[in-house]
Amino acid sequence: MIRFLDALSSAAAHSISGRLGGWVVVTATALLAACSYVYTVEALFIDGKLSFVSDEVNETGSPYCLISFKVSDASGSAVWEFDAYDLYKNATKCGPNFPLRYGQAPKGAVTVTPAKPLKAGELYTIEGNAGNALQGSFRYQVKRITAVENLDMELPEVKAAQQRGWDRQRADH
């Protein structure tokens, strides 16, 4: 890095720098971005509603305020997005950031893309910013859940049903 900076002080380097235009700035920005931390966001159902959570970023103060959040389909099109930068740009307190329900932007946030219905079997990605980058992905699945509940044989309704079965069996013979 020192050699590169020393080279920039020469006239030849200034000429090269001029030809490179903004590439040096882009490269420096990419290097700085690589130093940022990425928080993982997961999708799950809370009280029957699609929600997003992160165990890694639930601070309630600047600079960890949730300032942007987007869910995109596999083609990259936003299916829900909000921006809360103006809401928190001068705030010292905010949050908690999560859980966040699909389609319900935080109070005061600007909805950029209203929530669209999700399609079963489709892959979705999550990205956002809460002081550092937020990332996640999920596959939306609709499953029919069938359950059984085993009952105590001593319950009156069970005994009555059992007796009706025996009575019917005797009547059929």
XYZ file of N, CA and C in Angstrom:
519
model
N 0.827 -1.194 0.000
C 0.000 0.000 0.000
C 0.867 1.251 0.000
N 1.982 1.242 0.777
C 2.852 2.413 0.827
C 3.455 2.670 -0.548
N 3.889 1.624 -1.233
C 4.463 1.798 -2.565
C 3.446 2.409 -3.514
N 2.176 1.982 -3.427
C 1.133 2.542 -4.277
C 0.954 4.022 -3.990
N 0.933 4.405 -2.706
C 0.781 5.814 -2.349
C 1.985 6.626 -2.789
N 3.196 6.069 -2.617
C 4.400 6.756 -3.091
C 4.321 6.962 -4.595
N 3.844 5.961 -5.308
C 3.739 6.053 -6.760
C 2.756 7.131 -7.172
N 1.715 7.325 -6.394
C 0.727 8.354 -6.725
C 1.302 9.754 -6.644
N 2.402 9.930 -5.906
C 2.985 11.260 -5.788
C 3.783 11.644 -7.031
N 4.110 10.699 -7.878
C 4.857 11.017 -9.097
C 3.902 11.483 -10.192
N 4.441 12.226 -11.131
C 3.632 12.748 -12.234
C 3.052 11.622 -13.071
N 3.841 10.574 -13.279
C 3.357 9.439 -14.075
C 2.165 8.778 -13.396
N 2.242 8.667 -12.093
C 1.143 8.050 -11.353
C -0.115 8.891 -11.448
N 0.044 10.216 -11.431
C -1.132 11.080 -11.569
C -1.787 10.873 -12.924
N -0.967 10.660 -13.941
C -1.495 10.398 -15.267
C -2.259 9.074 -15.291
N -1.675 8.051 -14.661
C -2.337 6.744 -14.574
C -3.628 6.869 -13.781
N -3.538 7.594 -12.668
C -4.714 7.775 -11.815
C -5.833 8.459 -12.581
N -5.476 9.448 -13.397
C -6.478 10.149 -14.195
C -7.154 9.227 -15.185
N -6.376 8.309 -15.780
C -6.939 7.360 -16.739
C -7.824 6.322 -16.054
N -7.486 5.996 -14.810
C -8.284 5.005 -14.081
C -9.617 5.571 -13.630
N -9.709 6.881 -13.590
C -10.956 7.510 -13.178
C -11.343 7.116 -11.767
N -12.558 6.632 -11.600
C -13.080 6.294 -10.275
C -12.740 4.899 -9.804
N -11.975 4.122 -10.587
C -11.690 2.738 -10.207
C -10.954 2.631 -8.888
N -10.068 3.590 -8.605
C -9.342 3.546 -7.330
C -10.325 3.717 -6.180
N -11.263 4.646 -6.346
C -12.271 4.874 -5.307
C -13.148 3.636 -5.142
N -13.548 3.036 -6.255
C -14.380 1.834 -6.200
C -13.639 0.708 -5.493
N -12.361 0.529 -5.831
C -11.563 -0.524 -5.200
C -11.430 -0.273 -3.705
N -11.148 0.973 -3.327
C -11.014 1.300 -1.902
C -12.326 1.065 -1.172
N -13.433 1.433 -1.789
C -14.746 1.220 -1.174
C -15.015 -0.269 -0.992
N -14.681 -1.061 -1.995
C -14.887 -2.510 -1.897
C -14.038 -3.105 -0.785
N -12.814 -2.630 -0.651
C -11.954 -3.131 0.421
C -12.512 -2.773 1.791
N -13.008 -1.555 1.933
C -13.595 -1.154 3.215
C -14.863 -1.939 3.509
N -15.676 -2.178 2.494
C -16.914 -2.941 2.690
C -16.610 -4.362 3.127
N -15.496 -4.893 2.664
C -15.126 -6.258 3.032
C -14.833 -6.382 4.518
N -14.554 -5.262 5.175
C -14.257 -5.274 6.610
C -15.524 -5.271 7.453
N -16.679 -4.983 6.857
C -17.929 -4.911 7.607
C -18.384 -6.300 8.031
N -19.132 -6.336 9.118
C -19.673 -7.588 9.617
C -21.016 -7.847 8.951
N -21.356 -9.094 8.745
C -22.643 -9.472 8.167
C -23.435 -10.227 9.223
N -24.633 -9.717 9.535
C -25.521 -10.368 10.489
C -26.444 -11.318 9.736
N -26.661 -12.498 10.280
C -27.554 -13.476 9.667
C -28.986 -13.228 10.130
N -29.904 -13.204 9.183
C -31.333 -13.057 9.468
C -32.008 -14.351 9.036
N -32.872 -14.878 9.886
C -33.600 -16.105 9.569
C -35.092 -15.818 9.494
N -35.778 -16.579 8.654
C -37.235 -16.493 8.528
C -37.849 -17.634 9.317
N -38.948 -17.342 10.001
C -39.692 -18.366 10.734
C -41.105 -17.860 10.971
N -41.959 -18.743 11.437
C -43.329 -18.342 11.737
C -43.463 -18.091 13.229
N -44.012 -16.928 13.576
C -44.320 -16.584 14.960
C -45.814 -16.290 14.996
N -46.544 -17.002 15.824
C -48.001 -16.850 15.908
C -48.652 -16.954 14.527
N -48.141 -17.860 13.698
C -48.718 -18.090 12.384
C -48.354 -17.059 11.332
N -47.490 -16.102 11.655
C -47.111 -15.043 10.718
C -45.638 -15.179 10.354
N -45.324 -15.026 9.060
C -43.934 -15.058 8.627
C -43.201 -13.895 9.271
N -42.114 -14.204 9.937
C -41.343 -13.198 10.663
C -39.861 -13.405 10.409
N -39.092 -12.390 10.740
C -37.646 -12.438 10.580
C -36.996 -12.143 11.913
N -35.942 -12.897 12.230
C -35.234 -12.737 13.497
C -33.731 -12.797 13.250
N -32.995 -12.219 14.192
C -31.540 -12.339 14.196
C -31.083 -12.304 15.636
N -30.355 -13.323 16.031
C -29.803 -13.349 17.381
C -28.564 -12.476 17.474
N -28.069 -12.010 16.346
C -26.801 -11.298 16.315
C -26.924 -9.787 16.434
N -28.077 -9.211 16.115
C -28.195 -7.747 16.122
C -29.525 -7.327 16.726
N -29.542 -7.190 18.029
C -30.729 -6.682 18.705
C -30.392 -5.519 19.612
N -29.291 -4.828 19.297
C -28.966 -3.626 20.039
C -30.070 -2.603 19.815
N -30.218 -1.690 20.744
C -31.308 -0.715 20.637
C -30.778 0.709 20.551
N -29.628 0.873 19.955
C -29.076 2.214 19.815
C -28.250 2.355 18.553
N -28.021 3.606 18.181
C -27.216 3.913 17.015
C -25.804 3.381 17.220
N -25.166 2.825 16.237
C -25.505 2.795 14.810
C -26.219 1.518 14.381
N -26.809 0.798 15.324
C -27.393 -0.512 15.012
C -28.895 -0.467 14.742
N -29.408 0.687 14.375
C -30.827 0.808 14.044
C -31.089 0.165 12.680
N -32.207 -0.487 12.559
C -32.605 -1.143 11.311
C -33.035 -0.061 10.330
N -32.166 0.256 9.364
C -32.467 1.365 8.465
C -32.962 0.924 7.090
N -32.749 -0.333 6.742
C -33.302 -0.824 5.477
C -33.466 -2.333 5.554
N -34.451 -2.823 4.807
C -34.736 -4.259 4.817
C -35.446 -4.595 3.521
N -34.998 -5.668 2.869
C -35.613 -6.064 1.597
C -35.643 -7.579 1.482
N -36.777 -8.083 1.015
C -36.931 -9.493 0.671
C -37.127 -9.528 -0.841
N -36.319 -10.356 -1.521
C -36.377 -10.454 -2.982
C -36.619 -11.893 -3.403
N -37.252 -12.054 -4.576
C -37.424 -13.402 -5.112
C -36.137 -13.834 -5.809
N -36.105 -15.034 -6.345
C -34.889 -15.587 -6.947
C -34.419 -14.799 -8.165
N -35.317 -14.037 -8.789
C -34.921 -13.227 -9.944
C -34.319 -11.897 -9.515
N -34.366 -11.603 -8.210
C -33.818 -10.350 -7.701
C -34.845 -9.252 -7.532
N -36.098 -9.518 -7.875
C -37.155 -8.512 -7.728
C -37.612 -8.436 -6.279
N -37.744 -7.218 -5.777
C -38.200 -7.028 -4.404
C -39.647 -7.478 -4.269
N -39.934 -8.238 -3.213
C -41.311 -8.619 -2.906
C -41.787 -7.882 -1.657
N -40.856 -7.274 -0.924
C -41.174 -6.389 0.198
C -39.912 -5.621 0.551
N -40.066 -4.309 0.716
C -38.902 -3.496 1.058
C -39.347 -2.246 1.799
N -38.555 -1.876 2.799
C -38.790 -0.600 3.468
C -37.472 0.089 3.745
N -37.568 1.405 3.949
C -36.405 2.231 4.253
C -36.747 3.058 5.489
N -35.879 3.008 6.474
C -36.114 3.757 7.715
C -34.960 4.700 8.022
N -34.162 5.044 6.996
C -32.988 5.884 7.228
C -33.371 7.206 7.875
N -34.357 7.909 7.294
C -34.756 9.209 7.847
C -35.275 9.092 9.271
N -35.865 7.964 9.591
C -36.403 7.739 10.928
C -35.299 7.688 11.970
N -34.152 7.124 11.605
C -33.091 6.898 12.585
C -31.801 7.671 12.335
N -31.754 8.548 11.328
C -30.482 9.183 10.986
C -29.906 10.013 12.132
N -30.720 10.573 13.002
C -30.221 11.343 14.144
C -30.582 10.700 15.481
N -31.075 9.480 15.445
C -31.530 8.810 16.671
C -30.359 8.211 17.439
N -30.491 8.213 18.746
C -29.507 7.514 19.576
C -30.093 6.201 20.077
N -31.433 6.104 20.082
C -32.097 4.868 20.508
C -33.058 4.414 19.422
N -33.212 3.106 19.360
C -34.137 2.518 18.394
C -34.401 1.085 18.813
N -35.196 0.392 17.989
C -35.370 -1.046 18.195
C -36.193 -1.404 19.407
N -36.222 -2.691 19.730
C -35.388 -3.728 19.128
C -35.743 -3.932 17.657
N -34.768 -4.376 16.898
C -34.936 -4.539 15.458
C -35.798 -5.742 15.084
N -35.748 -6.775 15.893
C -36.427 -8.032 15.575
C -37.222 -8.517 16.768
N -38.266 -9.331 16.581
C -38.725 -9.904 15.319
C -39.408 -8.855 14.447
N -39.370 -9.103 13.171
C -39.952 -8.234 12.168
C -40.917 -9.080 11.356
N -42.178 -8.652 11.266
C -43.183 -9.432 10.525
C -43.217 -9.027 9.063
N -43.348 -10.030 8.209
C -43.412 -9.789 6.772
C -44.559 -8.840 6.462
N -44.230 -7.754 5.757
C -45.238 -6.786 5.345
C -45.510 -5.684 6.346
N -44.924 -5.743 7.535
C -45.165 -4.723 8.563
C -43.872 -3.963 8.842
N -43.679 -2.876 8.122
C -42.493 -2.046 8.329
C -42.583 -1.377 9.698
N -41.444 -1.065 10.304
C -41.478 -0.364 11.592
C -42.219 0.967 11.458
N -42.846 1.396 12.523
C -43.588 2.657 12.527
C -42.652 3.789 12.107
N -43.092 4.562 11.129
C -42.307 5.681 10.637
C -41.424 5.352 9.452
N -41.258 4.073 9.134
C -40.443 3.677 7.980
C -41.249 3.874 6.696
N -40.551 4.087 5.608
C -41.186 4.263 4.305
C -41.206 2.917 3.582
N -42.402 2.465 3.212
C -42.516 1.222 2.447
C -42.158 1.523 1.001
N -41.092 0.909 0.518
C -40.632 1.089 -0.856
C -41.385 0.135 -1.780
N -41.523 -1.117 -1.359
C -42.272 -2.130 -2.107
C -43.244 -2.797 -1.146
N -44.555 -2.605 -1.336
C -45.516 -3.284 -0.460
C -45.363 -4.800 -0.573
N -45.660 -5.502 0.502
C -45.510 -6.962 0.540
C -46.389 -7.622 -0.515
N -45.762 -8.490 -1.283
C -46.471 -9.272 -2.290
C -46.662 -10.683 -1.751
N -47.687 -11.389 -2.223
C -47.864 -12.779 -1.781
C -46.646 -13.618 -2.175
N -46.212 -14.460 -1.261
C -45.080 -15.341 -1.541
C -45.585 -16.615 -2.205
N -44.742 -17.221 -3.024
C -45.122 -18.421 -3.765
C -44.488 -19.648 -3.131
N -45.290 -20.688 -2.965
C -44.811 -21.937 -2.370
C -43.669 -22.522 -3.186
N -42.648 -22.980 -2.477
C -41.501 -23.608 -3.105
C -40.452 -22.645 -3.629
N -40.731 -21.346 -3.584
C -39.803 -20.361 -4.134
C -38.707 -19.990 -3.140
N -37.539 -19.641 -3.676
C -36.398 -19.181 -2.899
C -36.466 -17.664 -2.784
N -36.204 -17.158 -1.593
C -36.183 -15.719 -1.346
C -34.902 -15.348 -0.616
N -34.401 -14.140 -0.892
C -33.218 -13.648 -0.198
C -33.591 -12.434 0.637
N -32.812 -12.234 1.693
C -33.019 -11.126 2.625
C -31.754 -10.291 2.621
N -31.917 -8.979 2.551
C -30.775 -8.091 2.720
C -31.246 -6.825 3.411
N -30.341 -6.197 4.100
C -30.687 -4.975 4.786
C -29.479 -4.379 5.467
N -29.762 -3.387 6.325
C -28.693 -2.720 7.045
C -29.169 -2.352 8.437
N -28.355 -2.710 9.409
C -28.596 -2.329 10.807
C -27.227 -2.066 11.438
N -26.542 -1.069 10.916
C -25.188 -0.794 11.370
C -24.180 -1.597 10.589
N -24.508 -2.791 10.239
C -23.743 -3.667 9.359
C -24.745 -4.353 8.440
N -24.237 -5.113 7.509
C -25.101 -5.773 6.533
C -25.938 -6.871 7.177
N -27.149 -7.036 6.675
C -28.046 -8.130 7.061
C -28.204 -9.029 5.841
N -28.131 -10.341 6.050
C -28.328 -11.275 4.951
C -29.020 -12.531 5.436
N -29.779 -13.130 4.541
C -30.412 -14.404 4.836
C -31.103 -14.919 3.589
N -31.603 -16.122 3.669
C -32.377 -16.684 2.566
C -33.305 -17.747 3.132
N -34.388 -17.988 2.416
C -35.341 -19.002 2.862
C -36.133 -19.500 1.674
N -36.692 -20.664 1.819
C -37.611 -21.216 0.828
C -38.984 -21.216 1.487
N -39.935 -20.570 0.838
C -41.286 -20.483 1.385
C -42.018 -21.782 1.068
N -42.532 -22.430 2.090
C -43.206 -23.710 1.901
C -44.575 -23.687 2.569
N -45.537 -24.251 1.888
C -46.872 -24.404 2.446
C -47.081 -25.898 2.642
N -47.255 -26.280 3.881
C -47.432 -27.703 4.189
C -48.719 -27.884 4.973
N -49.418 -28.941 4.649
C -50.602 -29.296 5.421
C -50.120 -30.102 6.613
N -50.513 -29.668 7.768
C -50.085 -30.357 8.983
C -51.254 -31.160 9.526
N -51.066 -32.464 9.635
C -52.057 -33.348 10.227
C -51.479 -33.850 11.529
N -52.255 -33.782 12.564
C -51.756 -34.201 13.876
C -52.769 -35.117 14.547
N -52.281 -35.894 15.471
C -53.154 -36.720 16.302
C -52.887 -36.382 17.752
N -53.900 -36.547 18.537
C -53.776 -36.339 19.980
C -54.208 -37.638 20.654
N -53.318 -38.239 21.402
C -53.657 -39.457 22.134
C -54.407 -39.070 23.398
N -55.506 -39.766 23.654
C -56.365 -39.431 24.784
C -56.265 -40.491 25.876
N -56.565 -40.063 27.058
C -56.595 -40.961 28.214
C -57.809 -41.878 28.069
N -57.586 -43.178 28.185
C -58.664 -44.156 28.029
C -59.724 -44.030 29.113
N -59.452 -43.329 30.177
C -60.403 -43.173 31.274
C -61.349 -41.989 31.084
N -61.141 -41.182 30.053
C -62.041 -40.055 29.814
C -63.445 -40.574 29.510
N -64.486 -39.925 30.056
C -65.866 -40.378 29.822
C -66.226 -40.466 28.337
N -65.790 -39.496 27.535
C -66.128 -39.527 26.105
C -65.446 -40.706 25.400
N -64.250 -41.074 25.854
C -63.544 -42.220 25.275
C -64.257 -43.513 25.665
N -64.626 -43.625 26.953
C -65.329 -44.824 27.424
C -66.653 -44.992 26.687
N -67.376 -43.883 26.476
C -68.670 -43.946 25.786
C -68.485 -44.399 24.335
N -67.464 -43.857 23.644
C -67.208 -44.252 22.255
C -66.805 -45.718 22.178
N -66.008 -46.135 23.140
C -65.577 -47.535 23.183
C -66.781 -48.453 23.387
N -67.681 -48.085 24.267
C -68.879 -48.887 24.540
C -69.763 -48.970 23.302
N -69.924 -47.834 22.576
C -70.733 -47.844 21.353
C -70.139 -48.812 20.324
N -68.810 -48.847 20.235
C -68.143 -49.782 19.318
C -68.430 -51.223 19.683
N -68.378 -51.561 20.996
C -68.655 -52.924 21.434
C -70.113 -53.277 21.168
N -71.012 -52.325 21.460
C -72.439 -52.561 21.228
C -72.700 -52.823 19.739
N -72.097 -52.070 18.858
C -72.285 -52.245 17.419
C -71.729 -53.592 16.963
N -70.598 -53.976 17.524
C -69.978 -55.254 17.161
C -70.898 -56.415 17.542
N -71.519 -56.334 18.741
C -72.438 -57.387 19.186
C -73.684 -57.421 18.313
N -74.174 -56.257 17.927
C -75.392 -56.186 17.114
C -75.158 -56.751 15.710
N -73.948 -56.633 15.207
C -73.622 -57.131 13.863
C -73.474 -58.642 13.827
N -73.315 -59.299 14.993
C -73.110 -60.760 15.010
C -74.374 -61.461 15.266
